[in-house]
Short mmCIF file of N, CA and C in Angstrom, two decimals:
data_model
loop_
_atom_site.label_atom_id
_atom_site.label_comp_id
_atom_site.label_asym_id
_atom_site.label_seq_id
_atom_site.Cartn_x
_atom_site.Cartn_y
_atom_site.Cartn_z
N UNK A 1 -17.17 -6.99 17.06
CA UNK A 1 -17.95 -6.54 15.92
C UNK A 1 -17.04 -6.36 14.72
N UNK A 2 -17.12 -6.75 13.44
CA UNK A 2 -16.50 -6.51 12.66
C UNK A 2 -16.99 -5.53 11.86
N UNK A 3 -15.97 -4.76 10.91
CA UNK A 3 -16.21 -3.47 10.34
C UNK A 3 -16.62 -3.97 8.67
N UNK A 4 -16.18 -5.15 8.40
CA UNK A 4 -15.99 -5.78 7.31
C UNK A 4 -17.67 -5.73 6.24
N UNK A 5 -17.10 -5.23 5.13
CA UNK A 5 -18.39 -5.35 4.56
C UNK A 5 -18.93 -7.14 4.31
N UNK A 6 -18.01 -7.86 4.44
CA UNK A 6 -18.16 -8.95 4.29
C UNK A 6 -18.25 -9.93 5.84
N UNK A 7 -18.65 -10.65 5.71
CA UNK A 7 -19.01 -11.71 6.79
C UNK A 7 -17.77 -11.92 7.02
N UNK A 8 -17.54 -12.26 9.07
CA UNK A 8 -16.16 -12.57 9.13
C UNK A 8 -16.03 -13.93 8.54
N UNK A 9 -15.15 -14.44 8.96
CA UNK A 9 -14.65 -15.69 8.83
C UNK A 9 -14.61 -16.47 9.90
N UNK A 10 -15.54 -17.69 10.12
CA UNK A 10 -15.42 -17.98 11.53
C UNK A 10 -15.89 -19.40 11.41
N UNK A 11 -14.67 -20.33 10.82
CA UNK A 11 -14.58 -21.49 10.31
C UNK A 11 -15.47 -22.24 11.74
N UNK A 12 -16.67 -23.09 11.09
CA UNK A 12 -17.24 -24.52 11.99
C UNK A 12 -15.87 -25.78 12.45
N UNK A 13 -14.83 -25.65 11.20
CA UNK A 13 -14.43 -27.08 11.23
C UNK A 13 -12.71 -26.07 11.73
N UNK A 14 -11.70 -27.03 12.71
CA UNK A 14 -10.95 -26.80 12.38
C UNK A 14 -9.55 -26.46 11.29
N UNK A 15 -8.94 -26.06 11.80
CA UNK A 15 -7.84 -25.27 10.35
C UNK A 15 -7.52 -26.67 9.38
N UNK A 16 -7.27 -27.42 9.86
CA UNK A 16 -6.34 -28.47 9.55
C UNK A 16 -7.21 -28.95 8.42
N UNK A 17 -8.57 -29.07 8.92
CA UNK A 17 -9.96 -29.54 8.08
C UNK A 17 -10.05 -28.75 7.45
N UNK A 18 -10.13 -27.23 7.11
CA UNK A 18 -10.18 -26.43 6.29
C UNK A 18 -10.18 -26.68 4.99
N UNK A 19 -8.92 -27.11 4.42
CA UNK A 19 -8.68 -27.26 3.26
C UNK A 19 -9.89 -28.46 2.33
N UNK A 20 -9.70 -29.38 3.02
CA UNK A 20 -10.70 -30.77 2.47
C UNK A 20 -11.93 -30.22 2.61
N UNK A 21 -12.52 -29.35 3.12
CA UNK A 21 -14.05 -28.62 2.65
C UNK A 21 -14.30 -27.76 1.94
N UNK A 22 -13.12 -26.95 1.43
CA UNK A 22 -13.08 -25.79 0.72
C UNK A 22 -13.49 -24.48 1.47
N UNK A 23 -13.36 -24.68 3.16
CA UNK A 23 -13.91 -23.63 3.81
C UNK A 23 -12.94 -22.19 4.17
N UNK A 24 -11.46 -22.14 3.59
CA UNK A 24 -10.92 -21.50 4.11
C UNK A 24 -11.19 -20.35 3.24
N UNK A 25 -10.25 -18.98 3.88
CA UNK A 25 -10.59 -17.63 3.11
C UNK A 25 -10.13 -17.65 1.69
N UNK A 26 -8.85 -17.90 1.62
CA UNK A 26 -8.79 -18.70 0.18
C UNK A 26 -9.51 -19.06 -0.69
N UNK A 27 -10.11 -20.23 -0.21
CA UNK A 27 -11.20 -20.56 -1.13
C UNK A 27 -12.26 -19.85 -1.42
N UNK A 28 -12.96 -18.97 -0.61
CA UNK A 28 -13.75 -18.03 -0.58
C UNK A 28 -13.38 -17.05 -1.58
N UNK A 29 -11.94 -16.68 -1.99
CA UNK A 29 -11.56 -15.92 -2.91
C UNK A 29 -11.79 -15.87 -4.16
N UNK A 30 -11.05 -17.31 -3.75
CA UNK A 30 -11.33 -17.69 -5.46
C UNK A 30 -12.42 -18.16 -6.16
N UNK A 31 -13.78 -18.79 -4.94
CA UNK A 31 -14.93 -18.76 -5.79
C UNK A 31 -15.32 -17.79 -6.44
N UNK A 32 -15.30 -16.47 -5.12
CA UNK A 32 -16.08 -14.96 -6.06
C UNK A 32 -14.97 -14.69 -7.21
N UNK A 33 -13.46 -15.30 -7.52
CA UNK A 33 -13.22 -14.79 -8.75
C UNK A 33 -13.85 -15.32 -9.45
N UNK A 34 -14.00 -16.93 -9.42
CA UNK A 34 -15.03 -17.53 -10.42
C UNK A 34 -16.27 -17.05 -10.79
N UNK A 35 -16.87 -16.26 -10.12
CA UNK A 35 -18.29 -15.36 -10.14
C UNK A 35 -18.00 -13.85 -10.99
N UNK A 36 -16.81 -13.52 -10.46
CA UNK A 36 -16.05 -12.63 -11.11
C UNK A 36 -16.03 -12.73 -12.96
N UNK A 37 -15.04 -13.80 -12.73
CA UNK A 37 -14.83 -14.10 -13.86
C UNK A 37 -15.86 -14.52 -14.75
N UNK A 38 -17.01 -15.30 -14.57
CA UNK A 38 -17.98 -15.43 -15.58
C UNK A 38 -18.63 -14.55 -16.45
N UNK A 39 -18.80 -12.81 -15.68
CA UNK A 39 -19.15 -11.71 -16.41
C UNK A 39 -18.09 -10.86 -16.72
N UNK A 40 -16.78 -11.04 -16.68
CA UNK A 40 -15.57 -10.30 -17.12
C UNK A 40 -15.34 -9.84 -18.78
N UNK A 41 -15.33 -8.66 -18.74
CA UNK A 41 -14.80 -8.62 -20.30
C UNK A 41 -13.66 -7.76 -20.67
N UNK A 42 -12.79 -8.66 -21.13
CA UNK A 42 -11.25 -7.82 -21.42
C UNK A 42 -11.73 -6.08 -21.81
N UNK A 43 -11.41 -5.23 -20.72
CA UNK A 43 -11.66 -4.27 -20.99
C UNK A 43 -10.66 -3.45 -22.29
N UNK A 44 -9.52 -4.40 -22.79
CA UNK A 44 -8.70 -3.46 -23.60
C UNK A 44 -7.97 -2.62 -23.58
N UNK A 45 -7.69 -2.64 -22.16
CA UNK A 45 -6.61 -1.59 -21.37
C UNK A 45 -4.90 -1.99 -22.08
N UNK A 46 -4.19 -0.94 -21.81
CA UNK A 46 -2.73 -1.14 -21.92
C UNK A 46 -2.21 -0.84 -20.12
N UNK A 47 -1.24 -1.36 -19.84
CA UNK A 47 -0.99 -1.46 -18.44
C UNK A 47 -0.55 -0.19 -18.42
N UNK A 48 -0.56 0.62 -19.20
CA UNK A 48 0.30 2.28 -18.79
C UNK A 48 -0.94 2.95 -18.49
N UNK A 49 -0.98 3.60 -16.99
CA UNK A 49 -2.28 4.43 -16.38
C UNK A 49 -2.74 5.70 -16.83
N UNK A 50 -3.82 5.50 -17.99
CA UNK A 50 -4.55 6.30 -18.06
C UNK A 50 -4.10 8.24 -17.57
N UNK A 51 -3.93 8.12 -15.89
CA UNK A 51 -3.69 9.43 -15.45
C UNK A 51 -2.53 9.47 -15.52
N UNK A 52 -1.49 8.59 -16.02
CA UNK A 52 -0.12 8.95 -15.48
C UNK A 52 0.77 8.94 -14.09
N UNK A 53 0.00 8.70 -13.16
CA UNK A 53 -0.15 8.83 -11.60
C UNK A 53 0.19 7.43 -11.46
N UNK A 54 1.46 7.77 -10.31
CA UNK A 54 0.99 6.65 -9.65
C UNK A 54 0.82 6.61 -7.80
N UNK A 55 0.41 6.20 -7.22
CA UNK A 55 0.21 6.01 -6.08
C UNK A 55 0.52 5.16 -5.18
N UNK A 56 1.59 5.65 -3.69
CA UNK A 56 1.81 5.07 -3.16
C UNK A 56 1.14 4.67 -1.45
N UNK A 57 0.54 3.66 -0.86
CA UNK A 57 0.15 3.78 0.03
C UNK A 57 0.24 2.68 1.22
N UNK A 58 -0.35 2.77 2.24
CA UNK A 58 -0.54 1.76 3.31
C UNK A 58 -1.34 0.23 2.58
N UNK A 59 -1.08 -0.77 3.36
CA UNK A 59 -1.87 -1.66 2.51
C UNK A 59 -3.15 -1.75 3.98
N UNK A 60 -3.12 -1.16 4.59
CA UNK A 60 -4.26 -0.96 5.28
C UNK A 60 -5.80 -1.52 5.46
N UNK A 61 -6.56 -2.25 5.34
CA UNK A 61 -7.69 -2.80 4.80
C UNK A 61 -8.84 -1.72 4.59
N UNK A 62 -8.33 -0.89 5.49
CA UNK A 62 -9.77 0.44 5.31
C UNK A 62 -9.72 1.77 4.60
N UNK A 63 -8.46 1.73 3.73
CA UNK A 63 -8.16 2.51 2.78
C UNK A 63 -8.76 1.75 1.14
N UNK A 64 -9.66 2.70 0.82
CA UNK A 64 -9.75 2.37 -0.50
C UNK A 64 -9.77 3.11 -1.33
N UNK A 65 -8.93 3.16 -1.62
CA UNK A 65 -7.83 4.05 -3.10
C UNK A 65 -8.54 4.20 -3.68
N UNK A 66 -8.87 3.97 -4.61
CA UNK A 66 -9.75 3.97 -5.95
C UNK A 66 -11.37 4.98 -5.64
N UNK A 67 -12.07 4.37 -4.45
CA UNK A 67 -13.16 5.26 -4.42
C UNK A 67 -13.05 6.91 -3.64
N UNK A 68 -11.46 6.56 -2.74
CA UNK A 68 -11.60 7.77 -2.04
C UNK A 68 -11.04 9.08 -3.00
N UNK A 69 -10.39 8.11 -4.08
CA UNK A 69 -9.74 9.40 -5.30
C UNK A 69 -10.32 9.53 -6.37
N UNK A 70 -11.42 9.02 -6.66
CA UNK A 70 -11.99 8.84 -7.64
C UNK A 70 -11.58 8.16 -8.98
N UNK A 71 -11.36 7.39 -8.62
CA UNK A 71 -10.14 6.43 -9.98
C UNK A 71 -11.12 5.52 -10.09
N UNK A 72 -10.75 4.93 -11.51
CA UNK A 72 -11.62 3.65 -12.30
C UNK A 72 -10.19 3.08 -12.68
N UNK A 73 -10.75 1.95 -12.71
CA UNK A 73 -9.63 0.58 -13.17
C UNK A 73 -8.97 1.31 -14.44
N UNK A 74 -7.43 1.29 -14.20
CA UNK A 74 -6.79 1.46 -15.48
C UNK A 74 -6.41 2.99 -15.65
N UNK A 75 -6.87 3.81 -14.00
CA UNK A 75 -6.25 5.18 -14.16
C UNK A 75 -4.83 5.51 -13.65
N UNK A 76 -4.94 4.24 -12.54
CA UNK A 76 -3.08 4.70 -12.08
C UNK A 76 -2.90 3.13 -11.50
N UNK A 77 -1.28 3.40 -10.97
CA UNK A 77 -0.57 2.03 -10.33
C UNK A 77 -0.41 2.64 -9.09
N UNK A 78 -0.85 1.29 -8.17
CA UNK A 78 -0.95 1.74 -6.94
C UNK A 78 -0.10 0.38 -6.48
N UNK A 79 0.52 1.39 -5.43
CA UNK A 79 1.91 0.36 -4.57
C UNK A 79 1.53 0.59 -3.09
N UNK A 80 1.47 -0.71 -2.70
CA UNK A 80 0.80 -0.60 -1.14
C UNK A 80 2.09 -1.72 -0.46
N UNK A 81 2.32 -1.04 0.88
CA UNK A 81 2.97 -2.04 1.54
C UNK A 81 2.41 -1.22 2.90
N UNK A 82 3.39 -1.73 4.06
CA UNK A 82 2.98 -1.46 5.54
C UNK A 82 3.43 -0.14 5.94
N UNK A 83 2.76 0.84 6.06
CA UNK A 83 2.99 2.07 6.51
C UNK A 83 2.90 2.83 5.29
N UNK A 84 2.93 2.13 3.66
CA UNK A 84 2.91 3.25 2.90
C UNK A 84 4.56 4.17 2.30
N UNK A 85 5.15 3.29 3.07
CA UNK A 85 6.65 4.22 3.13
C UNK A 85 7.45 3.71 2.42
N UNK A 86 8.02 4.75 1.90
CA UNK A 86 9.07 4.62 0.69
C UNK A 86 10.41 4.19 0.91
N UNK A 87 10.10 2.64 0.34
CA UNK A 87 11.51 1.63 0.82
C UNK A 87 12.03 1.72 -0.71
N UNK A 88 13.49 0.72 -0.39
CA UNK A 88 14.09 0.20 -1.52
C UNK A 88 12.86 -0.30 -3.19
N UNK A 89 12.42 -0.86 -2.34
CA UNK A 89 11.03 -1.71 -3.49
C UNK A 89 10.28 -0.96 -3.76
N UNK A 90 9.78 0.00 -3.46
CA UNK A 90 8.88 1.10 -3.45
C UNK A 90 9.62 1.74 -4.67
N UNK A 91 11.20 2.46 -4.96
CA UNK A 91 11.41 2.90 -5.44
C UNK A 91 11.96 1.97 -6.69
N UNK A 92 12.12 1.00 -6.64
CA UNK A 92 12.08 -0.33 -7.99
C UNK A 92 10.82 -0.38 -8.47
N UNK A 93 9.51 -0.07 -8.22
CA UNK A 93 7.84 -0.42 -8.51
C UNK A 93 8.14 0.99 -9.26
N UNK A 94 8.62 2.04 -8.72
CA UNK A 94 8.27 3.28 -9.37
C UNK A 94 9.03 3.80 -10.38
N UNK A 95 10.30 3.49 -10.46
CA UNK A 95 11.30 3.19 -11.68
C UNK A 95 10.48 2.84 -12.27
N UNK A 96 10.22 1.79 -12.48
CA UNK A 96 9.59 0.85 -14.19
C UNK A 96 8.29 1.19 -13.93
N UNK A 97 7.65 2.21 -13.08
CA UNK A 97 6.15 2.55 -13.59
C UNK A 97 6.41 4.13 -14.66
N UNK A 98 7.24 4.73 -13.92
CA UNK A 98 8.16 6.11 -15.09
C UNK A 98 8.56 5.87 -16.00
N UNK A 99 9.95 4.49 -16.07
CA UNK A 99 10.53 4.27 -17.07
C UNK A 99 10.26 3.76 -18.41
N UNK A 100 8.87 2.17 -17.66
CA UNK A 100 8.59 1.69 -18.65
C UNK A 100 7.07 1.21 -18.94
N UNK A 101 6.51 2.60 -18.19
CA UNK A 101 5.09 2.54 -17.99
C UNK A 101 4.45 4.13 -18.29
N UNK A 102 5.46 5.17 -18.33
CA UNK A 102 4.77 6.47 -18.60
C UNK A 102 4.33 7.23 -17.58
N UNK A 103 3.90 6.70 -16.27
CA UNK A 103 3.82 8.32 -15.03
C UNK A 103 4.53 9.05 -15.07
N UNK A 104 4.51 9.99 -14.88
CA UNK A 104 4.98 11.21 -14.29
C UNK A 104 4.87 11.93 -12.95
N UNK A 105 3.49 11.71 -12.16
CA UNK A 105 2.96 12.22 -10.83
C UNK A 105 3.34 10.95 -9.80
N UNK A 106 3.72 11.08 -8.58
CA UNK A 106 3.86 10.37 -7.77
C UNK A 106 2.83 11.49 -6.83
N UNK A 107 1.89 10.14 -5.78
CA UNK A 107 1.45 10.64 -4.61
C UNK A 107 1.36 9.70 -3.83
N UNK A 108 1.92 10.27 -2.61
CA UNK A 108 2.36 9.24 -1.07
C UNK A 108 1.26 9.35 -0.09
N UNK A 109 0.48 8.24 0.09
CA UNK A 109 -0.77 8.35 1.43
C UNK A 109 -0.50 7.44 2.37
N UNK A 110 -0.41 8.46 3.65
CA UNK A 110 -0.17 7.76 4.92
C UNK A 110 -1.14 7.85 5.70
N UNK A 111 -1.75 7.30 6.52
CA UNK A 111 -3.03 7.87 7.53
C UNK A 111 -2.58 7.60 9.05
N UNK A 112 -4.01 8.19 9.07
CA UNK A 112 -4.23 8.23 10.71
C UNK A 112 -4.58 6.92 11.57
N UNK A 113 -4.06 7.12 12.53
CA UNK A 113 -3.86 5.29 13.53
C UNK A 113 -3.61 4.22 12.57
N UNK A 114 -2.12 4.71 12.06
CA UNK A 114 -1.77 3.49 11.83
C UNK A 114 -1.18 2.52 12.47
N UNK A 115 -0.55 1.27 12.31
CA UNK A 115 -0.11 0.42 13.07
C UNK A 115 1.21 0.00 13.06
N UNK A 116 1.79 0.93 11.86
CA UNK A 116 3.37 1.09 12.20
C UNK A 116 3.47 2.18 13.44
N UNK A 117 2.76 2.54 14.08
CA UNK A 117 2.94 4.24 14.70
C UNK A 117 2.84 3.18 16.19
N UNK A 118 2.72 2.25 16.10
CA UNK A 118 2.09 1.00 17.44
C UNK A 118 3.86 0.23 17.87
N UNK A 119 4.28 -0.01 16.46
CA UNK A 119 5.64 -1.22 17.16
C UNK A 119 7.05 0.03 16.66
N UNK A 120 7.79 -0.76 17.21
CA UNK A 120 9.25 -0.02 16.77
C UNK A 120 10.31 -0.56 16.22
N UNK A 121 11.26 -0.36 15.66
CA UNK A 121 11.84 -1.70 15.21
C UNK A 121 12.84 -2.97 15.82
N UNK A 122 12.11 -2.50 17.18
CA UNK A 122 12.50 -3.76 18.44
C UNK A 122 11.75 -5.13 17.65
N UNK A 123 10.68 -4.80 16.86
CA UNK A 123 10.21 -5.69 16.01
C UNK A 123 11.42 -6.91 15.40
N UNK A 124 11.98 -6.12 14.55
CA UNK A 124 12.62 -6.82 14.29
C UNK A 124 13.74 -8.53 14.92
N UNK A 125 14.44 -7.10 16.04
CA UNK A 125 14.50 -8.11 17.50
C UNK A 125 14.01 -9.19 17.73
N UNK A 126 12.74 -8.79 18.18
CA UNK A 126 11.99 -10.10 18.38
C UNK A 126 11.86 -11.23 17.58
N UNK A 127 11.59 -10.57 16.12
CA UNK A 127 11.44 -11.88 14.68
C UNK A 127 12.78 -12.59 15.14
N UNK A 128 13.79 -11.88 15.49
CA UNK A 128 15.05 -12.80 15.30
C UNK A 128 15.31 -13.79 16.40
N UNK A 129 15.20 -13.21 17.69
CA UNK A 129 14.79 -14.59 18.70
C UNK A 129 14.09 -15.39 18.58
N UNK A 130 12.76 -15.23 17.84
CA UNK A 130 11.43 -16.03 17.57
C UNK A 130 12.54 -16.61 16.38
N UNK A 131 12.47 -16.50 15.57
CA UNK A 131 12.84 -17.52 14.57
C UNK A 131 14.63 -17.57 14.17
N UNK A 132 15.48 -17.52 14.87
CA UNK A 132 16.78 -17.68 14.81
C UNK A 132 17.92 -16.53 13.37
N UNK A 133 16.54 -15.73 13.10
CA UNK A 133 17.71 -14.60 11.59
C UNK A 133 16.57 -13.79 11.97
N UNK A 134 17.70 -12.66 11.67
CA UNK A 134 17.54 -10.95 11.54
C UNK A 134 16.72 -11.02 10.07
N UNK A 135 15.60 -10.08 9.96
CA UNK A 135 15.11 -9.64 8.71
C UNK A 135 16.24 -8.55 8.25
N UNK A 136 16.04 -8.43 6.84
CA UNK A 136 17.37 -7.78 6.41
C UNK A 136 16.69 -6.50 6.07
N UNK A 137 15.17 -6.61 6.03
CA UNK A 137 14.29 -5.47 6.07
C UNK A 137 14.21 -4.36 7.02
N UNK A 138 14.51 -3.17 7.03
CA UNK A 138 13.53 -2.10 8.28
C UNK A 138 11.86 -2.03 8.47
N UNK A 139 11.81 -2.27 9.32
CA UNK A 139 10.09 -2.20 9.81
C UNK A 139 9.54 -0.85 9.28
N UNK A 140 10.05 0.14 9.85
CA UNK A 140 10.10 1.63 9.14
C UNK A 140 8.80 2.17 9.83
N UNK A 141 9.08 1.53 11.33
CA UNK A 141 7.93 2.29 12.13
C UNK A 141 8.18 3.59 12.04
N UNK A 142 6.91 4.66 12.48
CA UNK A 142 7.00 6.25 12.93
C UNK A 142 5.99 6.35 13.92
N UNK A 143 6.52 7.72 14.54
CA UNK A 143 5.73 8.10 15.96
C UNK A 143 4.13 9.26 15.20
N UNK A 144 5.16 9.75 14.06
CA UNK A 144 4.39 10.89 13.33
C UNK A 144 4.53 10.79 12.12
N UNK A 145 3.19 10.35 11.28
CA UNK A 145 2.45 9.99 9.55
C UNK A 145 3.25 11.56 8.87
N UNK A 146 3.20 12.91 10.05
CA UNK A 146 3.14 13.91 8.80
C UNK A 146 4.90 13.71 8.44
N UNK A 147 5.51 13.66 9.46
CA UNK A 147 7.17 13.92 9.71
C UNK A 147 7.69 12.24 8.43
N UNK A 148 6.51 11.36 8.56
CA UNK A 148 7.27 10.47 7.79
C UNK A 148 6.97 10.65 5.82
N UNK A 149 5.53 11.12 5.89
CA UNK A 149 5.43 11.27 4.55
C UNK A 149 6.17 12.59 4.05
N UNK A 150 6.64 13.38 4.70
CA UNK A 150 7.98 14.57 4.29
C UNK A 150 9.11 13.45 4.10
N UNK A 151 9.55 12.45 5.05
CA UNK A 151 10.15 11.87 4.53
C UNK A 151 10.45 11.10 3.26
N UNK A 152 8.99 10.27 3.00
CA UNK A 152 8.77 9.43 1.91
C UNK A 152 9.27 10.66 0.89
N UNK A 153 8.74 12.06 0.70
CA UNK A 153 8.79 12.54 -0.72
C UNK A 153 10.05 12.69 -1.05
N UNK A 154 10.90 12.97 0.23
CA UNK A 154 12.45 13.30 0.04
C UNK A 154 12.82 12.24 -0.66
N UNK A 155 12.59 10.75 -0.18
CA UNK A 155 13.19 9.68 -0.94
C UNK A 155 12.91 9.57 -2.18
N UNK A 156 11.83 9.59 -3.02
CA UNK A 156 11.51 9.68 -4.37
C UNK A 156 12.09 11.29 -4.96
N UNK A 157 11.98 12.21 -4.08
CA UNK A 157 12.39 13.07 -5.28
C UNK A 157 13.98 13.37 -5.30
N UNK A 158 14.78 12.27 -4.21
CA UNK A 158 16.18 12.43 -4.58
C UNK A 158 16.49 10.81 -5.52
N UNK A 159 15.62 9.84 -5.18
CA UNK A 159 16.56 9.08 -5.91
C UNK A 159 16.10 9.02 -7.33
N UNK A 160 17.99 9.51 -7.96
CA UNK A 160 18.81 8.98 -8.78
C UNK A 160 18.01 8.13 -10.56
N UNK A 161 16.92 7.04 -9.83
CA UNK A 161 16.41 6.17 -10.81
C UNK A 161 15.16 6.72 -11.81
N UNK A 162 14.51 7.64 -10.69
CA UNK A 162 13.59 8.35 -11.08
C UNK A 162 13.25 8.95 -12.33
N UNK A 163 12.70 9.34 -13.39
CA UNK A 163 12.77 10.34 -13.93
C UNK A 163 11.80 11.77 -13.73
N UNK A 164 10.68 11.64 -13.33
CA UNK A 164 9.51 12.32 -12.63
C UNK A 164 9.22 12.66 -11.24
N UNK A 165 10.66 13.80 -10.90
CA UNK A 165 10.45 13.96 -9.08
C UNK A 165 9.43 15.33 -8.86
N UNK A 166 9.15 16.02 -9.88
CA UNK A 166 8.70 17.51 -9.68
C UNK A 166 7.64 17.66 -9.48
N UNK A 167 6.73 16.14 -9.43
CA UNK A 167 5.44 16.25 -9.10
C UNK A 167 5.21 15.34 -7.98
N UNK A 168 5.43 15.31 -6.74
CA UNK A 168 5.53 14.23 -5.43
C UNK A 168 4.62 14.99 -4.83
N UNK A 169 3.80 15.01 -4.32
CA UNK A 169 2.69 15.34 -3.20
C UNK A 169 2.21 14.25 -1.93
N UNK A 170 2.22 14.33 -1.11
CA UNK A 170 1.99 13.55 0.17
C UNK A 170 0.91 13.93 1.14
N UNK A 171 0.36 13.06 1.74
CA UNK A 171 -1.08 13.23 1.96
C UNK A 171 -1.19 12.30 3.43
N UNK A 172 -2.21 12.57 4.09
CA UNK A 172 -2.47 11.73 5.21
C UNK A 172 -4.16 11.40 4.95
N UNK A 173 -4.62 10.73 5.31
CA UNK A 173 -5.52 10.23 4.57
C UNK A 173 -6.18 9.98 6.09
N UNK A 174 -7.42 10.66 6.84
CA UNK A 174 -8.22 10.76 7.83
C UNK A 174 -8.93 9.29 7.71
N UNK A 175 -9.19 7.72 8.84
CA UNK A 175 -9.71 7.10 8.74
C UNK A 175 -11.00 7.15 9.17
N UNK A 176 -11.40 8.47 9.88
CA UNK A 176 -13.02 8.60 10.75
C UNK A 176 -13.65 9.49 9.48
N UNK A 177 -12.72 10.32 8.86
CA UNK A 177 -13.66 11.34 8.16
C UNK A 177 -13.54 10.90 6.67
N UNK A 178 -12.53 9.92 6.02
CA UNK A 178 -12.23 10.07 4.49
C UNK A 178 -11.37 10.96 4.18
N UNK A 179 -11.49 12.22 4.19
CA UNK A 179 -10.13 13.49 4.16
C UNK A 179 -8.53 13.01 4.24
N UNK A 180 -8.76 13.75 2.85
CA UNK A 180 -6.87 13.66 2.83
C UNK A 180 -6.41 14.84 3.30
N UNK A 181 -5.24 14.85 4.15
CA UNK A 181 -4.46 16.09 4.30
C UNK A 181 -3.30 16.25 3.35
N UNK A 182 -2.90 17.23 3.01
CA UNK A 182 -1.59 17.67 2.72
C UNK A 182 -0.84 17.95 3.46
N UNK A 183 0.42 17.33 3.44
CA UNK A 183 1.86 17.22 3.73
C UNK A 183 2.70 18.28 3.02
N UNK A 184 2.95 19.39 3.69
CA UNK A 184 3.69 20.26 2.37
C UNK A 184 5.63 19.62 2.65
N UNK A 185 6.07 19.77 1.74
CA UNK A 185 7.55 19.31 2.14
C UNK A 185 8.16 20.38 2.87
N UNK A 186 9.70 19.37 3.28
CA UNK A 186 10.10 20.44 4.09
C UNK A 186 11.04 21.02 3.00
N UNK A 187 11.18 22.53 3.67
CA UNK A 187 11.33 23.66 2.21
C UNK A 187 13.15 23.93 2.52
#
């Protein structure tokens, strides 16, 4: 059963055929931008967010930022990768959203059953037998969302690049109920 508000995907023709019918998800994308795009109107925004906020999270498919916080297009920058956790890049996105974009608030959302909390970074391991090189990346699995988003805030409110650490708040974000929790740091 899929959870998907949208129809799965469950190509008639094989992959290979895909492309020469226009049946793949891809293409599906980009028609509804074309549908998109026909009623679009430059809303007149400047890329600096409205709230000042920016937000960091899981790229999760069943997290949706915007309605669970109440945000409209153009209130904050939102940085999503796997687990939500505050890597190297995480803290390059948030530099130049402070430096040369105007936030001030950082907030970190991690949730419940996620799927970094599933592998370990034996992951990695494996990529490297499977395909002959080490990722130079950490997987940045955790056993525990609360123990890692104490982590995430430590990393933003020590590094260095930052200018806006005094406002970091961290959150776990309930996938059965919607509810965010608070993460208080460690003191």
């Amino acid at each position: 059963m899929s959870t998907s508000a949208h129809s799965p995907v469950e190509p008639s023709v094989p992959a290979a055929d895909q492309a020469r019918t226009g049946d793949t998800v891809t293409d599906r994308l980009v028609e509804a931008n074309v549908r998109y795009a026909a009623d679009f109107n430059d809303p007149g925004m400047d890329a600096k967010p409205v709230l000042r906020v920016a937000v960091v999270a899981c790229m999760d498919a069943r997290l949706d930022l915007h309605d669970a916080l109440g945000l409209s297009l153009g209130d904050c920058h939102t940085i999503r990768n796997a687990g939500g956790v505050v890597t190297d890049d995480v803290i390059r996105s948030l530099t130049i959203s402070q430096r040369a974009l105007g936030t001030r608030s950082v907030i970190l959302i991690h949730h419940t059953n996620c799927g970094l909390e599933s592998i370990t970074e034996e992951f990695r391991q494996e990529l490297e037998v499977e395909v002959g090189q080490r990722p130079v990346w950490a997987v940045e699995a955790y056993k525990d969302a609360d123990q890692d988003v104490r982590q995430s805030m430590q990393r933003v409110r020590t590094s260095p690049f930052l200018l806006h650490t005094d406002d970091v708040r961290g959150f776990v974000f309930d996938v059965t109920s919607g509810l965010l929790r608070e993460i208080l740091p460690v003191s």
